[in-house]
Short mmCIF file of C-alpha atoms and ligand atoms in Angstrom, two decimals:
data_model
loop_
_atom_site.label_atom_id
_atom_site.label_comp_id
_atom_site.label_asym_id
_atom_site.label_seq_id
_atom_site.Cartn_x
_atom_site.Cartn_y
_atom_site.Cartn_z
CA MET Y 21 -10.40 -18.51 19.20
CA LYS Y 22 -13.54 -16.45 19.65
CA ILE Y 23 -14.56 -14.50 16.58
CA ASN Y 24 -16.16 -11.15 17.26
CA THR Y 25 -18.82 -11.05 14.55
CA SER Y 26 -19.75 -7.45 15.24
CA SER Y 27 -16.20 -6.17 14.70
CA LEU Y 28 -15.44 -4.09 11.65
CA THR Y 29 -12.64 -6.47 10.66
CA PHE Y 30 -15.07 -9.37 10.54
CA LYS Y 31 -17.59 -7.37 8.54
CA ILE Y 32 -14.96 -6.32 6.00
CA PHE Y 33 -13.77 -9.89 5.70
CA MET Y 34 -17.29 -11.19 5.12
CA ALA Y 35 -17.94 -8.43 2.59
CA MET Y 36 -14.79 -9.48 0.76
CA VAL Y 37 -15.84 -13.13 0.58
CA LEU Y 38 -19.39 -12.21 -0.41
CA GLY Y 39 -18.09 -9.82 -3.08
CA LEU Y 40 -15.87 -12.56 -4.46
CA PHE Y 41 -18.80 -14.97 -4.78
CA VAL Y 42 -21.14 -12.39 -6.28
CA GLY Y 43 -18.40 -11.50 -8.79
CA LEU Y 44 -17.89 -15.16 -9.71
CA LEU Y 45 -21.65 -15.49 -10.15
CA LEU Y 46 -21.97 -12.37 -12.27
CA ARG Y 47 -19.16 -13.44 -14.57
CA LEU Y 48 -21.31 -16.37 -15.71
CA GLY Y 49 -23.28 -13.86 -17.77
CA VAL Y 50 -21.19 -10.70 -17.89
CA SER Y 51 -17.68 -9.99 -19.13
CA GLU Y 52 -15.81 -7.07 -20.73
CA THR Y 53 -17.44 -7.96 -24.05
CA THR Y 54 -20.68 -9.73 -23.14
CA ASP Y 55 -23.76 -8.63 -21.26
CA LEU Y 56 -26.71 -10.27 -19.61
CA VAL Y 57 -29.87 -8.52 -20.71
CA ILE Y 58 -33.11 -9.28 -18.90
CA PRO Y 59 -36.21 -8.22 -20.87
CA LEU Y 60 -38.64 -6.55 -18.48
CA GLY Y 61 -41.48 -5.79 -20.86
CA LEU Y 62 -41.20 -2.01 -20.94
CA PHE Y 63 -37.41 -1.97 -21.13
CA ASP Y 64 -34.40 -4.25 -21.21
CA PHE Y 65 -32.40 -4.52 -18.00
CA SER Y 66 -28.67 -4.69 -18.66
CA VAL Y 67 -26.88 -6.38 -15.75
CA LYS Y 68 -23.54 -5.07 -17.01
CA ALA Y 69 -24.61 -1.44 -17.31
CA VAL Y 70 -26.79 -1.23 -14.22
CA ILE Y 71 -25.22 -3.65 -11.73
CA VAL Y 72 -21.54 -4.08 -12.59
CA ASP Y 73 -20.60 -0.80 -14.27
CA GLY Y 74 -23.34 1.03 -12.40
CA PHE Y 75 -23.89 0.19 -8.73
CA LEU Y 76 -20.78 -1.85 -8.05
CA HIS Y 77 -18.48 0.53 -9.88
CA ALA Y 78 -19.98 3.58 -8.19
CA GLY Y 79 -19.99 1.97 -4.72
CA GLY Y 80 -16.33 0.97 -5.00
CA GLN Y 81 -15.19 4.32 -6.37
CA ILE Y 82 -17.11 6.35 -3.78
CA PHE Y 83 -15.41 4.30 -1.07
CA ILE Y 84 -11.93 4.82 -2.53
CA ASN Y 85 -12.61 8.52 -3.15
CA SER Y 86 -13.79 8.98 0.42
CA LEU Y 87 -10.50 7.60 1.71
CA LYS Y 88 -8.42 9.60 -0.75
CA MET Y 89 -10.33 12.72 0.24
CA LEU Y 90 -8.78 12.51 3.69
CA VAL Y 91 -5.20 11.74 2.75
CA VAL Y 92 -3.90 15.25 2.04
CA PRO Y 93 -5.55 17.03 5.00
CA LEU Y 94 -4.70 14.13 7.29
CA VAL Y 95 -1.02 13.97 6.38
CA PHE Y 96 -0.58 17.71 6.51
CA VAL Y 97 -2.42 18.29 9.77
CA SER Y 98 -1.11 15.27 11.67
CA LEU Y 99 2.44 15.96 10.56
CA VAL Y 100 2.23 19.60 11.62
CA CYS Y 101 0.85 18.43 14.99
CA GLY Y 102 3.59 15.82 15.29
CA THR Y 103 6.38 18.25 14.42
CA CYS Y 104 5.30 21.17 16.53
CA SER Y 105 5.00 18.94 19.58
CA LEU Y 106 8.63 17.83 19.21
CA SER Y 107 10.46 18.67 22.38
CA ASP Y 108 13.86 17.87 20.99
CA PRO Y 109 14.67 19.58 17.66
CA GLN Y 110 17.32 17.01 16.82
CA LYS Y 111 14.74 14.31 16.94
CA LEU Y 112 13.48 15.14 13.49
CA GLY Y 113 16.82 14.47 11.86
CA ARG Y 114 17.15 11.25 13.80
CA LEU Y 115 13.64 10.14 12.89
CA GLY Y 116 14.24 10.92 9.23
CA GLY Y 117 17.56 9.09 9.15
CA LYS Y 118 16.29 6.03 10.96
CA SER Y 119 13.11 5.73 8.92
CA VAL Y 120 14.76 6.09 5.55
CA LEU Y 121 17.44 3.60 6.56
CA LEU Y 122 14.95 1.03 7.82
CA TYR Y 123 12.59 1.49 4.89
CA VAL Y 124 15.41 1.04 2.40
CA ALA Y 125 16.89 -1.92 4.31
CA THR Y 126 13.57 -3.81 4.52
CA THR Y 127 13.00 -3.24 0.81
CA ALA Y 128 16.48 -4.51 -0.05
CA ILE Y 129 15.86 -7.62 2.08
CA ALA Y 130 12.49 -8.14 0.38
CA ILE Y 131 13.93 -8.04 -3.11
CA THR Y 132 16.88 -10.23 -2.16
CA ILE Y 133 14.51 -12.94 -0.88
CA ALA Y 134 12.42 -12.56 -4.04
CA LEU Y 135 15.42 -12.89 -6.35
CA THR Y 136 16.87 -15.85 -4.46
CA MET Y 137 13.60 -17.78 -4.49
CA ALA Y 138 12.96 -16.96 -8.15
CA ILE Y 139 16.45 -18.08 -9.18
CA ILE Y 140 15.96 -21.38 -7.34
CA LEU Y 141 12.37 -22.06 -8.38
CA GLN Y 142 12.62 -20.76 -11.97
CA PRO Y 143 9.06 -19.49 -12.55
CA GLY Y 144 9.78 -18.43 -16.14
CA VAL Y 145 11.08 -21.73 -17.44
CA GLY Y 146 8.79 -23.84 -19.62
CA ILE Y 147 5.72 -21.65 -19.35
CA ASP Y 148 3.31 -21.21 -22.17
CA ALA Y 149 2.21 -17.60 -21.99
CA GLN Y 150 1.73 -14.97 -24.65
CA PRO Y 151 2.45 -11.30 -24.13
CA GLN Y 152 -0.87 -9.42 -24.09
CA SER Y 153 -1.28 -7.50 -27.29
CA GLY Y 154 -1.75 -3.76 -27.28
CA PHE Y 155 0.50 -3.21 -24.28
CA VAL Y 156 2.61 -0.10 -24.46
CA ALA Y 157 5.18 0.34 -21.72
CA LYS Y 158 4.85 3.71 -20.04
CA GLU Y 159 8.00 5.59 -19.36
CA ALA Y 160 9.21 5.46 -15.78
CA PRO Y 161 10.35 8.81 -14.37
CA ALA Y 162 14.10 9.44 -14.21
CA LEU Y 163 15.50 8.82 -10.75
CA VAL Y 164 17.12 12.24 -10.46
CA ASP Y 165 13.72 13.86 -11.06
CA VAL Y 166 12.28 11.82 -8.21
CA PHE Y 167 14.77 13.50 -5.87
CA ILE Y 168 14.47 17.01 -7.31
CA ASN Y 169 10.70 16.82 -7.03
CA ILE Y 170 10.84 16.28 -3.30
CA MET Y 171 11.13 20.05 -2.88
CA PRO Y 172 7.81 21.75 -3.63
CA THR Y 173 7.67 24.88 -5.74
CA ASN Y 174 4.12 25.60 -4.68
CA PRO Y 175 2.70 23.87 -1.61
CA ILE Y 176 -0.89 24.49 -2.65
CA SER Y 177 -0.26 22.80 -5.97
CA SER Y 178 1.49 19.91 -4.15
CA MET Y 179 -1.63 19.45 -2.06
CA ALA Y 180 -3.92 19.75 -5.06
CA LYS Y 181 -1.91 17.08 -6.85
CA GLY Y 182 -1.55 14.96 -3.72
CA ASN Y 183 2.23 14.84 -4.02
CA MET Y 184 3.03 13.19 -0.71
CA LEU Y 185 6.77 13.86 -0.40
CA GLN Y 186 6.29 17.54 -1.19
CA ILE Y 187 3.47 17.77 1.36
CA ILE Y 188 5.70 16.09 3.95
CA VAL Y 189 8.51 18.61 3.32
CA PHE Y 190 6.17 21.59 3.62
CA ALA Y 191 4.41 20.22 6.71
CA LEU Y 192 7.75 19.58 8.40
CA LEU Y 193 8.96 23.12 7.72
CA PHE Y 194 5.65 24.52 8.89
CA GLY Y 195 5.71 22.45 12.07
CA ILE Y 196 9.33 23.33 12.85
CA ALA Y 197 8.55 27.02 12.39
CA VAL Y 198 5.59 26.76 14.76
CA ALA Y 199 7.77 24.96 17.31
CA LEU Y 200 10.48 27.62 17.01
CA LEU Y 201 7.93 30.36 17.66
CA GLY Y 202 7.52 28.92 21.14
CA LYS Y 203 4.71 30.56 23.09
CA GLU Y 204 3.60 32.62 20.12
CA GLY Y 205 2.88 29.43 18.25
CA ASN Y 206 0.57 28.01 20.92
CA ARG Y 207 -2.62 29.20 19.29
CA ILE Y 208 -1.79 27.52 16.01
CA VAL Y 209 -0.81 24.32 17.82
CA THR Y 210 -4.21 24.15 19.50
CA PHE Y 211 -5.92 24.92 16.21
CA PHE Y 212 -4.12 22.12 14.37
CA GLU Y 213 -4.70 19.68 17.22
CA ASP Y 214 -8.43 20.38 17.08
CA ILE Y 215 -8.52 19.95 13.30
CA ASN Y 216 -6.59 16.70 13.72
CA LYS Y 217 -9.26 15.37 16.06
CA VAL Y 218 -11.97 16.30 13.57
CA ILE Y 219 -10.19 14.56 10.71
CA MET Y 220 -9.58 11.42 12.76
CA LYS Y 221 -13.29 11.44 13.59
CA ILE Y 222 -14.12 11.56 9.87
CA VAL Y 223 -11.75 8.61 9.38
CA SER Y 224 -13.64 6.52 11.92
CA ILE Y 225 -17.00 7.50 10.38
CA LEU Y 226 -15.84 6.55 6.91
CA MET Y 227 -14.28 3.30 8.06
CA ASN Y 228 -17.78 2.05 8.73
CA LEU Y 229 -18.49 2.28 5.01
CA ALA Y 230 -15.66 -0.14 4.31
CA PRO Y 231 -17.70 -3.38 4.18
CA TYR Y 232 -19.96 -1.93 1.46
CA GLY Y 233 -17.08 -0.42 -0.46
CA VAL Y 234 -14.97 -3.56 -0.29
CA PHE Y 235 -17.95 -5.68 -1.37
CA CYS Y 236 -18.47 -3.53 -4.49
CA LEU Y 237 -14.75 -3.52 -5.35
CA MET Y 238 -14.41 -7.29 -5.02
CA ALA Y 239 -17.62 -8.10 -6.89
CA LYS Y 240 -16.68 -5.91 -9.86
CA LEU Y 241 -13.10 -7.17 -9.87
CA PHE Y 242 -14.13 -10.82 -9.93
CA THR Y 243 -16.70 -10.21 -12.64
CA TYR Y 244 -14.04 -9.05 -15.06
CA ILE Y 245 -10.80 -10.62 -13.87
CA ASP Y 246 -9.03 -12.92 -16.30
CA LEU Y 247 -8.85 -16.15 -14.31
CA GLY Y 248 -7.30 -17.96 -17.28
CA ALA Y 249 -4.21 -15.75 -17.02
CA ILE Y 250 -3.70 -16.86 -13.45
CA GLY Y 251 -3.74 -20.50 -14.58
CA ALA Y 252 -1.13 -19.87 -17.28
CA LEU Y 253 1.07 -17.89 -14.91
CA ALA Y 254 0.37 -20.01 -11.83
CA LYS Y 255 4.03 -20.55 -11.02
CA TYR Y 256 4.86 -16.85 -11.17
CA PHE Y 257 1.69 -15.89 -9.32
CA LEU Y 258 2.19 -18.39 -6.51
CA LEU Y 259 5.85 -17.56 -6.11
CA VAL Y 260 5.12 -13.85 -5.67
CA VAL Y 261 2.39 -14.69 -3.14
CA VAL Y 262 4.64 -17.07 -1.19
CA VAL Y 263 7.49 -14.54 -0.99
CA LEU Y 264 5.03 -11.84 0.07
CA ILE Y 265 3.75 -14.06 2.87
CA ILE Y 266 7.27 -15.01 3.98
CA HIS Y 267 8.33 -11.37 4.09
CA ALA Y 268 5.24 -10.19 5.96
CA THR Y 269 5.35 -12.96 8.52
CA VAL Y 270 8.97 -14.06 8.90
CA THR Y 271 11.09 -10.98 8.03
CA TYR Y 272 8.83 -8.49 9.79
CA SER Y 273 8.47 -10.70 12.86
CA LEU Y 274 12.22 -11.17 13.16
CA ILE Y 275 12.96 -7.46 12.80
CA LEU Y 276 10.20 -6.47 15.21
CA LYS Y 277 11.28 -9.01 17.79
CA ALA Y 278 14.97 -8.21 17.45
CA PHE Y 279 14.60 -4.42 17.71
CA THR Y 280 11.69 -4.09 20.13
CA GLY Y 281 11.08 -7.43 21.85
CA LEU Y 282 7.38 -6.93 21.06
CA SER Y 283 5.14 -9.81 20.08
CA PRO Y 284 4.94 -10.33 16.29
CA VAL Y 285 1.69 -12.26 16.76
CA ILE Y 286 -0.03 -9.28 18.37
CA PHE Y 287 1.44 -7.02 15.71
CA LEU Y 288 0.20 -9.12 12.80
CA THR Y 289 -3.21 -9.62 14.39
CA LYS Y 290 -3.61 -5.89 14.81
CA MET Y 291 -2.65 -5.31 11.18
CA ARG Y 292 -5.66 -7.24 9.87
CA GLU Y 293 -7.92 -4.30 9.29
CA ALA Y 294 -5.38 -2.06 7.57
CA ALA Y 295 -4.22 -5.02 5.46
CA MET Y 296 -7.79 -5.63 4.34
CA PHE Y 297 -8.26 -2.00 3.38
CA ALA Y 298 -5.00 -2.18 1.43
CA PHE Y 299 -6.13 -5.39 -0.23
CA GLY Y 300 -9.50 -3.92 -1.16
CA THR Y 301 -8.17 -0.63 -2.51
CA ALA Y 302 -4.76 -1.76 -3.87
CA SER Y 303 -3.46 1.62 -2.78
CA SER Y 304 -1.21 2.39 0.18
CA SER Y 305 -2.04 6.02 -0.32
CA ALA Y 306 -5.81 5.51 -0.02
CA THR Y 307 -5.23 3.23 2.96
CA LEU Y 308 -3.11 5.85 4.74
CA PRO Y 309 -5.88 7.12 7.06
CA VAL Y 310 -6.46 3.55 8.26
CA THR Y 311 -2.73 2.79 8.53
CA LEU Y 312 -2.19 5.87 10.67
CA ASN Y 313 -5.18 4.96 12.79
CA THR Y 314 -3.77 1.45 13.29
CA ALA Y 315 -0.28 2.68 14.12
CA THR Y 316 -1.45 5.17 16.73
CA LYS Y 317 -4.59 3.67 18.22
CA LYS Y 318 -3.94 -0.05 18.00
CA LEU Y 319 -0.17 -0.36 18.02
CA GLY Y 320 0.39 2.49 20.46
CA ALA Y 321 2.90 4.57 18.46
CA HIS Y 322 2.85 8.22 19.51
CA ASN Y 323 1.52 10.65 16.91
CA SER Y 324 4.77 12.60 16.79
CA THR Y 325 6.51 9.53 15.39
CA ALA Y 326 3.70 7.89 13.44
CA SER Y 327 2.54 11.09 11.71
CA PHE Y 328 5.99 11.21 10.14
CA THR Y 329 6.87 7.57 9.53
CA VAL Y 330 3.51 6.35 8.21
CA PRO Y 331 3.00 8.93 5.40
CA LEU Y 332 6.68 8.62 4.53
CA GLY Y 333 6.37 4.83 4.43
CA SER Y 334 3.23 4.91 2.31
CA THR Y 335 5.25 6.88 -0.22
CA ILE Y 336 8.74 5.41 -0.18
CA ASN Y 337 8.36 1.97 1.38
CA MET Y 338 7.04 -0.67 -1.00
CA ASP Y 339 8.45 -4.02 0.02
CA GLY Y 340 5.62 -5.93 -1.60
CA THR Y 341 6.12 -4.05 -4.85
CA ALA Y 342 9.85 -4.75 -4.79
CA ILE Y 343 9.11 -8.46 -4.30
CA MET Y 344 6.89 -8.52 -7.38
CA GLN Y 345 9.58 -6.67 -9.32
CA GLY Y 346 12.28 -9.12 -8.25
CA VAL Y 347 10.30 -12.20 -9.20
CA ALA Y 348 9.06 -10.55 -12.40
CA THR Y 349 12.59 -9.64 -13.51
CA VAL Y 350 13.84 -13.20 -13.11
CA PHE Y 351 10.65 -14.51 -14.72
CA ILE Y 352 11.04 -12.27 -17.77
CA ALA Y 353 14.75 -13.08 -18.06
CA GLN Y 354 13.99 -16.80 -17.97
CA PHE Y 355 11.13 -16.45 -20.44
CA PHE Y 356 13.34 -14.69 -22.96
CA ALA Y 357 16.24 -17.03 -22.09
CA VAL Y 358 18.52 -14.17 -21.04
CA ASP Y 359 21.23 -15.03 -18.52
CA LEU Y 360 21.62 -12.47 -15.78
CA THR Y 361 24.99 -12.09 -14.10
CA LEU Y 362 25.61 -11.49 -10.40
CA ASN Y 363 26.23 -7.85 -11.28
CA ASP Y 364 22.85 -7.69 -12.96
CA TYR Y 365 21.16 -9.06 -9.86
CA LEU Y 366 22.92 -6.48 -7.73
CA MET Y 367 21.71 -3.83 -10.14
CA VAL Y 368 18.17 -5.19 -9.78
CA VAL Y 369 18.37 -4.95 -5.98
CA ILE Y 370 19.56 -1.34 -6.16
CA THR Y 371 17.17 -0.16 -8.87
CA ALA Y 372 14.13 -1.93 -7.43
CA THR Y 373 14.87 -0.43 -4.01
CA LEU Y 374 15.15 3.02 -5.53
CA ALA Y 375 12.15 2.40 -7.76
CA SER Y 376 10.13 1.56 -4.68
CA ILE Y 377 10.93 5.04 -3.35
CA GLY Y 378 9.61 6.57 -6.54
CA THR Y 379 6.54 4.34 -6.75
CA ALA Y 380 3.37 6.19 -5.88
CA GLY Y 381 1.03 4.30 -3.58
CA VAL Y 382 -1.71 3.84 -6.14
CA PRO Y 383 -2.85 0.76 -8.04
CA GLY Y 384 -0.58 -0.62 -10.72
CA VAL Y 385 2.33 1.82 -10.44
CA GLY Y 386 4.69 -0.95 -9.39
CA LEU Y 387 4.32 -2.39 -12.86
CA ILE Y 388 5.27 0.89 -14.50
CA MET Y 389 8.34 1.17 -12.32
CA LEU Y 390 9.25 -2.38 -13.28
CA ALA Y 391 10.12 -0.93 -16.69
CA MET Y 392 12.94 0.99 -15.05
CA VAL Y 393 14.33 -2.15 -13.43
CA LEU Y 394 14.13 -4.13 -16.67
CA GLN Y 395 15.84 -1.42 -18.69
CA GLN Y 396 18.65 -1.30 -16.19
CA VAL Y 397 19.59 -4.90 -16.95
CA ASN Y 398 18.73 -4.74 -20.65
CA LEU Y 399 15.67 -6.94 -20.51
CA PRO Y 400 12.80 -6.32 -22.96
CA VAL Y 401 10.26 -3.99 -21.38
CA GLU Y 402 7.54 -5.74 -23.42
CA GLY Y 403 8.01 -8.59 -20.96
CA ILE Y 404 5.65 -6.67 -18.68
CA ALA Y 405 2.84 -7.59 -21.07
CA LEU Y 406 3.36 -11.21 -20.02
CA ILE Y 407 2.44 -10.65 -16.42
CA ILE Y 408 -0.02 -7.79 -16.66
CA GLY Y 409 -2.98 -10.17 -16.64
CA VAL Y 410 -2.37 -11.30 -13.08
CA ASP Y 411 -1.06 -8.03 -11.74
CA ARG Y 412 -4.25 -6.60 -10.29
CA LEU Y 413 -4.68 -9.43 -7.83
CA LEU Y 414 -1.00 -9.39 -6.92
CA ASP Y 415 -1.22 -5.62 -6.53
CA MET Y 416 -3.87 -6.08 -3.85
CA ILE Y 417 -1.77 -8.57 -1.92
CA ARG Y 418 1.48 -6.63 -2.21
CA THR Y 419 -0.21 -3.42 -1.08
CA ALA Y 420 -1.25 -5.22 2.12
CA VAL Y 421 2.43 -6.10 2.64
CA ASN Y 422 3.49 -2.53 1.88
CA VAL Y 423 1.31 -1.08 4.66
CA THR Y 424 2.30 -3.84 7.11
CA GLY Y 425 5.92 -2.83 6.52
CA ASP Y 426 5.10 0.82 7.20
CA CYS Y 427 3.58 -0.09 10.57
CA MET Y 428 6.37 -2.47 11.53
CA VAL Y 429 9.02 0.19 10.92
CA THR Y 430 6.85 2.73 12.78
CA CYS Y 431 6.79 0.41 15.82
CA VAL Y 432 10.56 -0.07 15.73
CA ILE Y 433 11.23 3.66 15.47
CA ALA Y 434 8.61 4.63 18.05
CA LYS Y 435 10.09 2.11 20.47
CA SER Y 436 13.62 3.42 19.90
CA GLU Y 437 12.39 6.96 20.60
CA ASN Y 438 10.55 5.85 23.73
CA GLU Y 439 7.31 6.78 22.04
CA LEU Y 440 5.53 3.47 21.93
CA ASP Y 441 2.82 2.85 24.48
CA GLU Y 442 3.28 -0.86 25.16
CA THR Y 443 0.09 -1.09 27.17
CA VAL Y 444 -1.84 -0.09 24.04
CA PHE Y 445 0.27 -2.44 21.90
CA ASN Y 446 -0.34 -5.40 24.18
CA ASP Y 447 -4.01 -4.63 24.76
CA THR Y 448 -5.68 -6.88 22.20
CA SER Y 449 -8.90 -4.89 22.31
CA ALA Y 450 -7.25 -1.47 21.91
CA THR Y 451 -8.86 0.70 19.30
CA LYS Y 452 -8.63 4.09 20.94
N1 LIG C 19 -0.46 -0.52 -5.34
C1 LIG C 19 0.78 -0.43 -4.64
C2 LIG C 19 0.61 0.45 -3.42
O1 LIG C 19 -0.19 1.33 -3.42
C3 LIG C 19 1.89 0.07 -5.51
C4 LIG C 19 2.17 -0.93 -6.58
O2 LIG C 19 2.82 -1.93 -6.28
O3 LIG C 19 1.70 -0.77 -7.69
O4 LIG C 19 1.25 0.25 -2.43
#
């Protein structure tokens, strides 16, 4: 296979590897509590303050902020464009129904695989781990509130807070209204289409910053990460990773092939870039501009489908998160020697699937929602403190799976609506 060394994907990958090594090097002298101070005559140079918490921290955060900056305008504008170009008004209901169904079904499959493998492989038996002290479980939001909050009371405040579901609802209503206006709405359609082009242009400009941003994020992460915790929790860690890989490669390939006949290999290859962004940022929400770009420009899904399914997926579809929650629940039950019944497992499947809908696409939220799953089957919430040490790394991997799932479902739905350009999908060099 010929590797294109000038491609962005390659550059991001190299930046990731380089960041990892620089982080491992820096940790020889710097940690949360220690610093490497180099006396320079006139002043002392603190590697921790200047390099790690200074440059690397700033570089990583600027990169993440730049992506987040685009999320709200991008979702709103592209969804309005997608909705007002709908020729068939019933399509929206169909799209909504199909996407929610597929997103929920893939999540339920993910957690079922996770539970089955964890029950067989018993990651929580005979491990020697201590709950991290000082951990206080945050309260997970009540499920009914998750549903009530879908309806915005003030769309400007929804946008200011970045509440994705509320933005989706408002954008859909706005788009439908424009479509219903018919000819009178034409001016606003053109306006939104132009803005959409501008925002997508900003996305491609900012994507070029990714190698630097990812380098900074990885280097800082590996300076501070607790590698010892991974050793102690190796069985749990590896099991989550294996299930994530199985789900992303086997489950997604089977569903894609069965529903669309498209090549899973091409699909997975084209997901590389978005998966790397997700890995680097650990946030499906921050990755959204790249996911949408991948779905439309590389996978060939039409904007009127993708602008709806991708933001929705980045909010409600968290297969990777559900996998972690499934393995973690069995792990914690085994650690505390609690026997779960078949009913309990069923409860875990249902709550974790619903929890995944309520999980925001930002780092670490999956762990907070795990509290809800544990409470449902009467397991000690403090169990979360056992696995928190390895969660950041798992968060990065599961976020990559989350966005892959969003794109897979988008392909299936686009194909079923006759809105998937297969020439673009099959063109391995397609970027535009
Ligand atoms: N970081 C994940 C995401 O953004 C959510 C989680 O599992 O914590 O998709």
